Amino acid sequence: MGQKLLMRGNEAIAEAAIRAGCLHYFGYPITPQTEIAHYMAKKLPKAGGVFLQAESEVAAINMVYGAGSTGTRVMTSSSSPGISLKQEGLSYLAGAQVPAVVVNIVRGGPGLGGIQPAQSDYFQACKGGGHGDYRQIVLAPSSVQELYELTVEAFNLADRYRMVAMILGDGILGQMMEVVEFRDKEPIEDYDKPWATVGHGNAREQNVVTSIHLSPAVLEKMNQNLQDKYEIIKQKECRYELYNWEDAELFIVAYGTVARIAKSIIEMAKREGIKVGLVRPVTLWPFPQEAFEKVIGRAKAFLTVEMSSGQMLEDVLLAVNGRRKVYFHGRMGGMVPVRDDIMKMVRDIYKKHVKNG
Amino acid sequence: MAVIFQKPKALKDTSMHYCPGCTHGIAHRLVAEALDELDIEGKTVGIASVGCSYNSYDYFACDMIQAPHGRAPAVATGVKRSKPDCVVFTYQGDGDLAAIGTAEIIHAAARGENITVIFINNTIYGMTSGQMAPTTLLNQYTTTTPYGRIADLHGFPINVCEMLATLQGPAYIERASLHDVKHIRKAKEAVKKAFKVQLAKKGFSLVELLSTCPTNWGLSPVESLKRIKDEMIPHYPLGVFKGENLEV
């Protein structure tokens, strides 16, 4: 590992993108992620790239679609209301199989909501906010170091599978400052892009980047191809962290910022003799079923904690599939789960399922 | 036997799906002739929009991208900014460009984005079966103005060239018509000039082509051409609105 820098989360994302070979950024200002744009505006022209402030989120994602169609590594970033505006473009990127990295530093909604951190865009990110049968790879960092590493990884995944890879952060991760240790050389995967629309040079057949197929038989086949691709991703690309899990009896399930809070709960619980482990999904789609299979044998119960009304909870319930009781604690609107509230639930669950269970 | 007239190379040898009397075929041909004559097909990326020309990639032989409704200028921006050596054009109708895509066209023009826009104005939504467009003339009957376009209810038609010409960004803006041979020849010069402006890196160029929609106008092909001359040109005057003296 190389240089160590104290960095804000949003800046680490931008720096990671540049290191990953992304020299094209199109965006529109919105709190709490605008530092990404500031960083890009400053750095990209000097790196021989393009920073362009678009007239809207809608235009920005379509600029991404254009640049991505030429095989160029490209990124946009926004926060919740802006990501809603980008859903049309995300559906087209999926349909036309154009790689791109999209960052959502989530804030509380619905509507204009607030500017404080939230995890209430899980459904939108993982279940398809736009129209049609499509998926996008969703990565959920929980530290500034991970914002850097997973952003680099997002560009590789986007190119590898010709699809959108989304970084799903939150207002805390975007704004917090931590030390980031940068690699001397990034693990950039270089893919041929024979499909790119860059002019045929009178040397090959025409390339067309499109998502329209008016014949239902053709459109179904195209959809089947997408589903086949998604199946491969489910097999190969699930990422997760298991923490303090070898002798744990209860498991908290949490991602991003909330996973950090969960780790401090685990330490508190230890002091009270309660053995709590953590299942932290790093890919939210594909959802890491495997992590649950590893712990289900020793888990007496699960507690899902989110900064939402319980969105990841639905995937946890599917993963556990009725084999154990799954509890939930969530805060909404930019409020962050409080340690004492979670600890109280841990004690109650322990009493019910371990001590008296 | 000497060939004295043939299909441009930049058009594929296939039949088009456009209705009898529709001028899309002519407009396509003018674009293709420009690509041929400037010998730029190999480095051109066209952006198809949403409307009757949604699948113009089946007709143009260059690389093509299908854009979401109205977003072609933004998609073109992404292509041109990442590959400045490519020649990039959009092909958009009046619903696409002047209604849902108003923001994208205005800002691409204001940025002086070095792209070429071919704008088809036939005062109606063709593909979705004849609804009112932003360019629909007052008193014109459409399926959503069954009693005619009434200013108090539906507002006024938008003159795109005049509006964009107020911006500093665009280098070249011209309105031409496809209603007779003489005007088609002028339109061809306009389309070719627009591409030359881009090649000379002068910035944003747009050519509006007054076009027909016999099917949704309820007129014969011949009557449709007459309507352009008698009804459209008085409201949409022909000429160069920006860059008249631009040498390329």
Coordinates of C-alpha atoms in Angstrom, one line a residue:
Chain A
M1 CA 0.0 0.0 0.0
G2 CA 1.1 3.5 -0.6
Q3 CA 0.1 7.0 0.2
K4 CA -2.0 7.8 3.2
L5 CA -4.4 10.7 3.1
L6 CA -7.0 12.2 5.4
M7 CA -10.0 12.5 3.1
R8 CA -13.7 13.2 3.1
G9 CA -15.8 10.3 1.8
N10 CA -17.1 12.1 -1.2
E11 CA -13.5 13.1 -2.2
A12 CA -12.3 9.6 -1.8
I13 CA -15.0 8.4 -4.3
A14 CA -13.8 11.1 -6.8
E15 CA -10.2 10.3 -6.4
A16 CA -10.9 6.5 -6.7
A17 CA -12.8 7.1 -9.9
I18 CA -9.9 9.0 -11.4
R19 CA -7.4 6.3 -10.3
A20 CA -9.7 3.8 -11.9
G21 CA -9.4 5.5 -15.3
C22 CA -12.6 7.5 -15.2
L23 CA -11.8 10.8 -16.8
H24 CA -15.4 11.7 -17.7
Y25 CA -17.9 13.0 -15.1
F26 CA -21.4 14.5 -15.7
G27 CA -23.4 15.7 -12.8
Y28 CA -25.7 18.2 -11.2
P29 CA -25.4 19.7 -7.7
I30 CA -27.3 18.2 -4.8
T31 CA -26.4 17.9 -1.1
P32 CA -24.8 15.8 0.5
Q33 CA -22.6 14.6 -2.4
T34 CA -21.6 17.8 -4.3
E35 CA -18.0 17.5 -3.1
I36 CA -17.6 14.8 -5.7
A37 CA -18.4 17.3 -8.4
H38 CA -16.1 19.9 -6.9
Y39 CA -13.2 17.5 -6.8
M40 CA -13.9 16.3 -10.4
A41 CA -14.2 19.9 -11.7
K42 CA -10.8 20.7 -10.2
K43 CA -8.9 17.5 -11.1
L44 CA -10.3 16.2 -14.4
P45 CA -9.3 19.1 -16.7
K46 CA -5.7 18.7 -15.5
A47 CA -5.9 14.9 -16.1
G48 CA -7.0 15.4 -19.7
G49 CA -10.6 14.5 -18.9
V50 CA -14.0 16.1 -19.0
F51 CA -16.0 17.5 -16.2
L52 CA -19.4 18.8 -17.3
Q53 CA -22.1 20.3 -15.1
A54 CA -25.3 19.2 -16.8
E55 CA -28.6 21.2 -16.9
S56 CA -30.3 18.5 -14.9
E57 CA -29.9 15.0 -13.5
V58 CA -31.8 13.7 -16.5
A59 CA -29.3 15.3 -18.9
A60 CA -26.4 14.1 -16.8
I61 CA -27.4 10.4 -16.9
N62 CA -27.9 10.7 -20.6
M63 CA -24.5 12.2 -21.1
V64 CA -23.2 9.2 -19.2
Y65 CA -25.2 7.0 -21.6
G66 CA -23.5 8.7 -24.5
A67 CA -20.0 8.6 -23.1
G68 CA -20.5 5.0 -21.9
S69 CA -21.7 4.0 -25.4
T70 CA -18.2 4.9 -26.7
G71 CA -16.7 2.5 -24.2
T72 CA -15.3 5.4 -22.1
R73 CA -15.2 4.9 -18.3
V74 CA -17.7 7.4 -17.0
M75 CA -19.5 8.3 -13.8
T76 CA -22.2 10.4 -12.4
S77 CA -23.2 11.0 -8.8
S78 CA -26.2 12.4 -7.0
S79 CA -28.3 12.0 -3.9
S80 CA -31.8 10.6 -3.5
P81 CA -34.1 13.1 -5.3
G82 CA -31.5 13.4 -8.1
I83 CA -31.2 9.6 -8.4
S84 CA -35.0 9.4 -8.8
L85 CA -34.6 11.7 -11.9
K86 CA -31.9 9.4 -13.3
Q87 CA -34.1 6.3 -13.2
E88 CA -35.1 6.6 -16.9
G89 CA -31.5 6.7 -17.9
L90 CA -30.6 3.8 -15.6
S91 CA -33.3 1.6 -17.3
Y92 CA -31.9 2.5 -20.7
L93 CA -28.3 1.8 -19.6
A94 CA -29.5 -1.6 -18.4
G95 CA -31.4 -2.3 -21.6
A96 CA -28.7 -1.2 -23.9
Q97 CA -26.0 -2.9 -21.7
V98 CA -23.9 0.2 -21.3
P99 CA -21.3 0.2 -18.5
A100 CA -21.4 3.2 -16.0
V101 CA -20.8 3.9 -12.4
V102 CA -23.5 5.8 -10.5
V103 CA -23.0 7.1 -7.0
N104 CA -26.0 7.7 -4.6
I105 CA -25.1 9.4 -1.4
V106 CA -28.5 8.8 0.2
R107 CA -30.5 11.4 2.1
G108 CA -33.9 11.1 3.8
G109 CA -37.0 11.1 1.6
P110 CA -39.6 10.8 0.2
G111 CA -40.1 13.8 -1.9
L112 CA -37.5 16.5 -1.3
G113 CA -37.1 15.0 2.2
G114 CA -34.1 16.3 4.0
I115 CA -30.3 16.4 3.7
Q116 CA -29.4 14.0 6.5
P117 CA -28.2 10.5 6.0
A118 CA -30.6 7.6 5.2
Q119 CA -30.8 4.2 3.7
S120 CA -34.3 4.6 2.3
D121 CA -33.2 4.1 -1.4
Y122 CA -32.5 0.4 -0.9
F123 CA -35.6 -0.6 -2.8
Q124 CA -34.9 1.8 -5.6
A125 CA -31.3 0.7 -6.0
C126 CA -31.8 -3.1 -5.6
K127 CA -35.3 -3.7 -6.9
G128 CA -35.1 -1.6 -10.0
G129 CA -36.2 2.1 -9.6
G130 CA -36.8 2.3 -13.3
H131 CA -39.0 0.3 -15.6
G132 CA -38.4 -3.2 -16.9
D133 CA -36.8 -6.4 -15.7
Y134 CA -33.3 -5.2 -14.9
R135 CA -30.7 -5.2 -12.1
Q136 CA -27.7 -3.1 -11.2
I137 CA -24.8 -4.1 -9.1
V138 CA -25.1 -2.3 -5.8
L139 CA -22.1 -1.8 -3.5
A140 CA -22.4 -0.6 0.0
P141 CA -19.2 0.7 1.6
S142 CA -19.0 1.4 5.3
S143 CA -15.8 3.4 5.6
V144 CA -13.9 6.0 3.6
Q145 CA -11.3 3.3 2.8
E146 CA -14.1 1.2 1.3
L147 CA -15.6 4.1 -0.6
Y148 CA -12.2 4.2 -2.4
E149 CA -11.7 0.5 -2.9
L150 CA -15.3 -0.3 -3.9
T151 CA -15.4 2.7 -6.3
V152 CA -12.4 1.3 -8.2
E153 CA -14.1 -2.1 -8.1
A154 CA -17.3 -0.7 -9.4
F155 CA -15.6 0.4 -12.7
N156 CA -14.2 -3.1 -13.2
L157 CA -17.6 -4.7 -12.5
A158 CA -19.4 -2.3 -14.8
D159 CA -17.1 -3.1 -17.6
R160 CA -17.0 -6.8 -16.9
Y161 CA -20.7 -7.2 -17.1
R162 CA -21.7 -4.2 -19.3
M163 CA -24.0 -2.7 -16.8
V164 CA -24.5 -0.1 -14.1
A165 CA -22.6 -0.5 -10.8
M166 CA -23.9 1.7 -8.1
I167 CA -22.2 2.9 -5.0
L168 CA -24.9 3.2 -2.3
G169 CA -23.6 5.4 0.5
D170 CA -25.3 7.8 2.8
G171 CA -24.8 11.4 4.0
I172 CA -22.5 10.3 6.9
L173 CA -20.2 8.3 4.7
G174 CA -20.0 11.1 2.1
Q175 CA -19.2 13.8 4.6
M176 CA -17.0 12.0 7.2
M177 CA -13.2 12.2 7.1
E178 CA -11.0 9.2 7.6
V179 CA -7.6 8.1 6.6
V180 CA -7.4 6.4 3.3
E181 CA -4.5 4.3 2.3
F182 CA -4.1 4.3 -1.5
R183 CA -2.6 1.5 -3.5
D184 CA 0.5 2.3 -5.6
K185 CA -1.2 0.8 -8.6
E186 CA -4.9 0.2 -9.1
P187 CA -6.2 -3.3 -10.2
I188 CA -7.7 -1.9 -13.4
E189 CA -9.3 -4.5 -15.6
D190 CA -9.0 -3.6 -19.3
Y191 CA -11.8 -5.0 -21.4
D192 CA -12.2 -5.0 -25.2
K193 CA -15.3 -3.1 -26.2
P194 CA -16.1 -4.2 -29.8
W195 CA -19.7 -3.1 -29.3
A196 CA -18.7 0.6 -28.7
T197 CA -20.1 3.3 -31.0
V198 CA -17.0 5.2 -32.0
G199 CA -17.5 5.2 -35.8
H200 CA -17.0 2.0 -37.8
G201 CA -13.9 3.5 -39.7
N202 CA -15.1 1.7 -42.8
A203 CA -13.5 -1.4 -41.2
R204 CA -16.4 -3.2 -39.6
E205 CA -20.2 -3.6 -39.5
Q206 CA -22.3 -0.8 -38.0
N207 CA -22.6 -0.8 -34.2
V208 CA -25.9 0.1 -32.6
V209 CA -26.4 0.8 -28.9
T210 CA -30.2 0.4 -28.3
S211 CA -32.8 -0.9 -26.0
I212 CA -35.7 -0.9 -28.3
H213 CA -36.9 -4.3 -29.8
L214 CA -40.5 -4.1 -31.0
S215 CA -40.7 -7.8 -31.7
P216 CA -41.8 -9.4 -28.4
A217 CA -39.9 -12.6 -29.3
V218 CA -36.7 -10.6 -29.8
L219 CA -37.3 -8.5 -26.6
E220 CA -37.9 -11.6 -24.6
K221 CA -34.7 -13.1 -25.8
M222 CA -32.8 -9.9 -24.9
N223 CA -34.4 -10.1 -21.4
Q224 CA -33.4 -13.7 -21.1
N225 CA -29.8 -12.8 -22.0
L226 CA -29.9 -10.1 -19.2
Q227 CA -31.3 -12.6 -16.7
D228 CA -28.6 -15.2 -17.6
K229 CA -26.0 -12.5 -17.0
Y230 CA -27.6 -11.6 -13.7
E231 CA -27.5 -15.2 -12.7
I232 CA -23.7 -15.4 -13.3
I233 CA -23.3 -12.3 -11.2
K234 CA -25.3 -13.8 -8.3
Q235 CA -23.0 -16.8 -8.4
K236 CA -19.7 -14.9 -8.6
E237 CA -20.0 -11.4 -7.2
C238 CA -21.6 -11.6 -3.8
R239 CA -19.5 -9.8 -1.2
Y240 CA -20.1 -9.6 2.6
E241 CA -18.3 -9.3 5.9
L242 CA -18.9 -11.6 8.9
Y243 CA -17.7 -10.0 12.1
N244 CA -17.3 -11.7 15.5
W245 CA -19.3 -14.6 14.1
E246 CA -17.5 -17.8 15.2
D247 CA -19.2 -18.1 18.6
A248 CA -22.1 -15.6 18.2
E249 CA -25.6 -16.6 19.1
L250 CA -27.4 -13.5 17.9
F251 CA -26.7 -11.7 14.6
I252 CA -27.2 -8.1 13.7
V253 CA -27.6 -7.5 9.9
A254 CA -26.6 -4.1 8.8
Y255 CA -24.8 -2.3 6.0
G256 CA -23.0 1.0 5.5
T257 CA -22.9 3.4 8.4
V258 CA -25.3 1.3 10.5
A259 CA -22.8 -1.6 10.3
R260 CA -20.3 0.6 12.1
I261 CA -22.8 1.3 14.9
A262 CA -23.5 -2.5 15.0
K263 CA -19.8 -3.2 15.7
S264 CA -19.9 -0.9 18.8
I265 CA -23.0 -2.7 19.9
I266 CA -21.1 -6.0 19.6
E267 CA -18.4 -4.7 22.0
M268 CA -21.0 -3.5 24.5
A269 CA -22.8 -6.8 24.4
K270 CA -19.6 -8.7 24.9
R271 CA -19.2 -6.9 28.2
E272 CA -22.6 -8.1 29.3
G273 CA -21.8 -11.7 28.2
I274 CA -24.0 -11.6 25.1
K275 CA -22.4 -13.0 22.0
V276 CA -23.5 -10.9 19.0
G277 CA -22.2 -11.3 15.5
L278 CA -22.6 -9.1 12.4
V279 CA -23.7 -10.0 8.9
R280 CA -22.7 -7.0 6.7
P281 CA -23.8 -7.3 3.1
V282 CA -21.3 -5.4 0.9
T283 CA -23.1 -6.2 -2.3
L284 CA -26.8 -5.3 -1.7
W285 CA -27.5 -6.7 -5.2
P286 CA -26.6 -9.5 -5.5
F287 CA -27.7 -10.1 -2.0
P288 CA -25.2 -12.4 -0.2
Q289 CA -27.4 -15.3 0.7
E290 CA -24.2 -17.3 1.4
A291 CA -23.4 -15.2 4.5
F292 CA -26.7 -16.4 6.1
E293 CA -26.1 -20.0 5.3
K294 CA -22.8 -19.8 7.1
V295 CA -24.3 -18.4 10.3
I296 CA -27.8 -19.9 10.3
G297 CA -26.6 -23.0 12.2
R298 CA -25.5 -21.0 15.3
A299 CA -27.9 -18.0 15.0
K300 CA -30.7 -18.1 17.4
A301 CA -32.2 -14.9 15.9
F302 CA -31.4 -12.0 13.7
L303 CA -31.8 -8.3 14.2
T304 CA -31.8 -6.1 11.1
V305 CA -31.0 -2.5 11.7
E306 CA -31.4 0.2 9.0
M307 CA -31.8 3.9 8.5
S308 CA -35.1 3.1 6.8
S309 CA -38.6 1.6 7.5
G310 CA -37.2 -1.9 6.8
Q311 CA -36.1 -2.2 3.2
M312 CA -33.2 -4.6 3.3
L313 CA -35.3 -6.4 5.9
E314 CA -37.3 -8.0 3.1
D315 CA -34.1 -9.6 1.6
V316 CA -33.0 -10.7 5.1
L317 CA -36.4 -12.4 5.5
L318 CA -36.0 -14.1 2.2
A319 CA -32.5 -15.2 3.0
V320 CA -33.5 -16.6 6.5
N321 CA -36.7 -18.0 4.9
G322 CA -38.6 -18.6 8.1
R323 CA -35.8 -20.6 9.7
R324 CA -35.2 -18.1 12.5
K325 CA -37.1 -15.1 13.9
V326 CA -35.9 -11.8 12.3
Y327 CA -36.3 -8.6 14.4
F328 CA -36.1 -5.1 13.0
H329 CA -35.1 -1.7 14.3
G330 CA -35.1 1.3 12.0
R331 CA -35.0 5.1 12.1
M332 CA -36.2 7.3 9.2
G333 CA -36.0 10.8 7.8
G334 CA -32.3 11.3 8.5
M335 CA -32.3 10.0 12.1
V336 CA -29.6 7.6 13.0
P337 CA -30.2 4.5 15.1
V338 CA -29.1 5.1 18.7
R339 CA -26.8 2.6 20.5
D340 CA -28.9 2.3 23.6
D341 CA -32.1 1.6 21.6
I342 CA -30.4 -1.2 19.7
M343 CA -28.7 -2.5 22.9
K344 CA -32.1 -2.7 24.6
M345 CA -33.4 -4.8 21.7
V346 CA -30.3 -7.1 21.8
R347 CA -30.9 -7.7 25.5
D348 CA -34.6 -8.5 24.9
I349 CA -33.9 -10.8 22.0
Y350 CA -31.1 -12.5 24.1
K351 CA -33.5 -13.1 26.9
K352 CA -36.1 -14.6 24.7
H353 CA -34.1 -16.7 22.4
V354 CA -30.9 -17.6 24.2
K355 CA -31.3 -17.3 27.9
N356 CA -34.8 -18.7 28.1
G357 CA -34.8 -20.1 24.6
Chain B
M1 CA -23.1 1.4 -68.3
A2 CA -22.2 4.5 -66.3
V3 CA -24.0 5.0 -63.0
I4 CA -25.2 8.5 -62.8
F5 CA -27.5 8.3 -59.8
Q6 CA -27.5 5.9 -56.8
K7 CA -28.3 5.5 -53.2
P8 CA -25.8 7.2 -50.9
K9 CA -23.4 4.7 -49.3
A10 CA -24.3 6.1 -45.8
L11 CA -27.9 4.7 -46.4
K12 CA -28.4 1.0 -46.1
D13 CA -29.9 -0.8 -49.1
T14 CA -33.2 -1.5 -47.4
S15 CA -36.8 -0.3 -47.7
M16 CA -38.1 2.3 -45.2
H17 CA -41.1 1.9 -43.0
Y18 CA -42.2 5.5 -43.5
C19 CA -45.7 6.3 -44.8
P20 CA -46.3 7.2 -48.5
G21 CA -45.6 10.9 -48.9
C22 CA -43.6 11.3 -45.7
T23 CA -40.5 13.4 -46.1
H24 CA -38.4 11.4 -43.6
G25 CA -36.9 9.5 -46.6
I26 CA -35.8 12.7 -48.2
A27 CA -34.3 14.0 -44.9
H28 CA -32.5 10.7 -44.4
R29 CA -31.1 10.9 -47.9
L30 CA -29.8 14.5 -47.4
V31 CA -28.0 13.5 -44.2
A32 CA -26.5 10.4 -46.0
E33 CA -25.4 12.4 -49.0
A34 CA -23.6 14.9 -46.7
L35 CA -21.8 12.0 -44.9
D36 CA -20.8 10.6 -48.3
E37 CA -19.7 13.8 -49.9
L38 CA -17.7 14.8 -46.8
D39 CA -16.4 11.2 -46.5
I40 CA -17.1 11.0 -42.8
E41 CA -19.5 8.0 -42.4
G42 CA -16.7 6.0 -40.8
K43 CA -16.2 8.4 -38.0
T44 CA -19.8 9.4 -37.5
V45 CA -22.1 8.4 -34.6
G46 CA -25.8 9.2 -35.1
I47 CA -28.3 9.5 -32.3
A48 CA -31.8 8.3 -33.1
S49 CA -34.6 9.7 -30.9
V50 CA -38.1 8.7 -30.1
G51 CA -40.7 9.1 -32.8
C52 CA -41.2 7.8 -36.3
S53 CA -37.4 7.8 -36.8
Y54 CA -36.7 5.8 -33.7
N55 CA -35.1 3.1 -35.8
S56 CA -33.2 5.3 -38.2
Y57 CA -30.2 3.1 -37.3
D58 CA -31.9 0.5 -39.6
Y59 CA -31.4 3.0 -42.5
F60 CA -28.2 5.0 -41.7
A61 CA -25.1 2.8 -42.1
C62 CA -22.9 4.7 -39.6
D63 CA -22.7 3.7 -35.9
M64 CA -25.9 4.7 -34.1
I65 CA -27.2 5.1 -30.5
Q66 CA -30.9 5.0 -29.6
A67 CA -31.7 7.8 -27.1
P68 CA -34.5 8.2 -24.6
H69 CA -37.3 10.6 -25.6
G70 CA -35.9 14.1 -25.9
R71 CA -32.4 13.3 -24.6
A72 CA -30.6 13.0 -27.8
P73 CA -28.6 16.2 -27.4
A74 CA -27.4 15.0 -23.9
V75 CA -26.4 11.6 -25.3
A76 CA -24.7 13.4 -28.2
T77 CA -22.8 15.6 -25.7
G78 CA -21.6 12.5 -23.9
V79 CA -20.3 11.0 -27.2
K80 CA -18.7 14.1 -28.5
R81 CA -17.0 15.0 -25.1
S82 CA -15.5 11.5 -24.8
K83 CA -14.7 11.1 -28.5
P84 CA -14.1 14.6 -29.9
D85 CA -12.8 13.2 -33.3
C86 CA -16.2 11.6 -34.0
V87 CA -18.8 13.4 -36.0
V88 CA -21.9 13.4 -34.0
F89 CA -25.5 14.2 -35.1
T90 CA -28.9 13.9 -33.6
Y91 CA -32.1 13.3 -35.7
Q92 CA -35.1 14.5 -33.8
G93 CA -38.7 15.3 -34.4
D94 CA -40.7 18.3 -33.0
G95 CA -42.2 16.4 -30.0
D96 CA -38.8 15.0 -29.1
L97 CA -36.9 18.2 -29.5
A98 CA -39.3 21.0 -28.7
A99 CA -41.5 19.4 -26.0
I100 CA -40.0 16.7 -23.8
G101 CA -36.4 17.6 -24.8
T102 CA -36.6 21.4 -24.6
A103 CA -34.1 21.6 -21.7
E104 CA -31.6 19.3 -23.5
I105 CA -31.7 21.2 -26.8
I106 CA -31.4 24.6 -25.2
H107 CA -28.5 23.7 -23.1
A108 CA -26.6 21.8 -25.8
A109 CA -27.0 24.9 -27.9
A110 CA -26.1 27.3 -25.1
R111 CA -22.9 25.3 -24.4
G112 CA -22.0 25.6 -28.1
E113 CA -21.7 21.8 -28.1
N114 CA -19.9 20.8 -31.3
I115 CA -22.7 18.6 -32.6
T116 CA -25.2 18.7 -35.5
V117 CA -28.9 18.5 -35.0
I118 CA -31.3 17.6 -37.7
F119 CA -34.7 18.8 -36.6
I120 CA -37.8 17.5 -38.3
N121 CA -40.8 19.8 -37.9
N122 CA -44.1 18.4 -39.3
T123 CA -46.3 20.2 -36.7
I124 CA -47.6 16.9 -35.2
Y125 CA -46.7 13.8 -33.3
G126 CA -46.5 11.2 -36.0
M127 CA -45.7 7.9 -34.4
T128 CA -48.3 8.1 -31.6
S129 CA -51.0 9.0 -34.1
G130 CA -51.3 12.7 -34.6
Q131 CA -51.4 14.5 -31.3
M132 CA -50.6 18.2 -30.8
A133 CA -46.9 19.1 -31.0
P134 CA -45.3 22.3 -29.6
T135 CA -45.0 23.3 -33.3
T136 CA -48.7 22.6 -34.1
L137 CA -50.1 25.7 -35.8
L138 CA -53.1 27.6 -34.4
N139 CA -56.4 26.2 -35.6
Q140 CA -54.7 23.0 -36.7
Y141 CA -56.7 19.8 -36.0
T142 CA -55.0 17.0 -34.2
T143 CA -56.2 14.0 -32.2
T144 CA -55.7 16.0 -29.0
T145 CA -57.0 19.3 -30.4
P146 CA -60.1 17.9 -32.1
Y147 CA -61.6 21.4 -32.3
G148 CA -58.3 23.0 -33.5
R149 CA -55.4 24.4 -31.6
I150 CA -56.8 27.3 -29.7
A151 CA -54.3 29.8 -28.2
D152 CA -56.3 30.3 -25.0
L153 CA -56.4 26.6 -24.3
H154 CA -53.2 25.2 -25.8
G155 CA -50.8 28.1 -26.1
F156 CA -48.8 29.1 -29.1
P157 CA -46.5 27.2 -31.5
I158 CA -42.7 27.4 -30.7
N159 CA -40.4 28.7 -33.4
V160 CA -37.3 26.7 -32.5
C161 CA -34.8 28.4 -34.8
E162 CA -35.7 31.9 -33.7
M163 CA -35.6 30.9 -30.1
L164 CA -32.2 29.2 -30.2
A165 CA -30.8 32.0 -32.3
T166 CA -31.1 34.3 -29.3
L167 CA -28.4 32.3 -27.6
Q168 CA -24.7 33.0 -27.9
G169 CA -23.7 29.3 -28.1
P170 CA -25.0 28.2 -31.6
A171 CA -22.7 28.6 -34.6
Y172 CA -25.2 27.9 -37.3
I173 CA -29.0 27.6 -37.4
E174 CA -31.0 27.4 -40.6
R175 CA -34.6 26.5 -41.5
A176 CA -35.2 24.8 -44.8
S177 CA -38.1 23.0 -46.4
L178 CA -38.6 19.7 -48.2
H179 CA -41.8 20.6 -50.2
D180 CA -40.3 20.9 -53.7
V181 CA -37.0 20.1 -55.6
K182 CA -35.7 23.6 -55.4
H183 CA -36.1 23.8 -51.7
I184 CA -34.8 20.3 -51.2
R185 CA -31.6 21.3 -53.0
K186 CA -31.3 24.3 -50.6
A187 CA -32.0 22.0 -47.7
K188 CA -29.2 19.7 -48.8
E189 CA -26.7 22.6 -48.8
A190 CA -27.9 23.5 -45.3
V191 CA -27.4 20.0 -43.9
K192 CA -24.0 19.7 -45.5
K193 CA -23.0 23.1 -44.1
A194 CA -24.1 22.0 -40.7
F195 CA -21.7 19.1 -40.8
K196 CA -18.9 21.3 -42.2
V197 CA -19.4 23.6 -39.2
Q198 CA -18.9 20.7 -36.9
L199 CA -15.8 19.5 -38.8
A200 CA -14.4 23.0 -38.6
K201 CA -15.0 22.8 -34.8
K202 CA -17.1 25.9 -34.9
G203 CA -19.7 24.6 -32.5
F204 CA -23.4 23.8 -32.4
S205 CA -25.3 23.6 -35.7
L206 CA -29.0 22.9 -36.3
V207 CA -31.0 22.5 -39.4
E208 CA -34.8 22.5 -39.1
L209 CA -36.5 20.8 -42.0
L210 CA -40.2 21.5 -42.6
S211 CA -41.7 18.1 -43.3
T212 CA -44.9 16.4 -44.0
C213 CA -47.1 13.9 -42.2
P214 CA -49.8 13.0 -44.7
T215 CA -51.2 10.2 -42.6
N216 CA -51.9 12.3 -39.5
W217 CA -52.7 15.5 -41.4
G218 CA -55.4 13.6 -43.3
L219 CA -54.0 14.9 -46.6
S220 CA -52.7 13.3 -49.8
P221 CA -48.9 13.5 -50.4
V222 CA -49.4 16.2 -52.9
E223 CA -51.7 18.2 -50.7
S224 CA -49.3 17.8 -47.9
L225 CA -46.4 19.4 -49.8
K226 CA -48.8 22.3 -50.7
R227 CA -49.6 22.7 -46.9
I228 CA -45.9 23.2 -46.1
K229 CA -45.8 26.0 -48.7
D230 CA -49.2 27.6 -47.9
E231 CA -49.5 27.2 -44.2
M232 CA -46.2 26.3 -42.6
I233 CA -43.7 28.6 -44.3
P234 CA -45.8 31.7 -43.4
H235 CA -45.4 30.8 -39.7
Y236 CA -42.0 29.2 -40.0
P237 CA -40.0 31.4 -42.4
L238 CA -37.1 29.8 -44.2
G239 CA -33.6 31.2 -43.9
V240 CA -30.4 31.3 -41.9
F241 CA -31.0 32.5 -38.3
K242 CA -27.4 32.2 -37.1
G243 CA -24.0 32.0 -38.9
E244 CA -25.0 33.4 -42.2
N245 CA -21.5 34.7 -42.9
L246 CA -19.8 31.7 -41.3
E247 CA -17.2 30.4 -43.7
V248 CA -16.4 26.7 -43.5

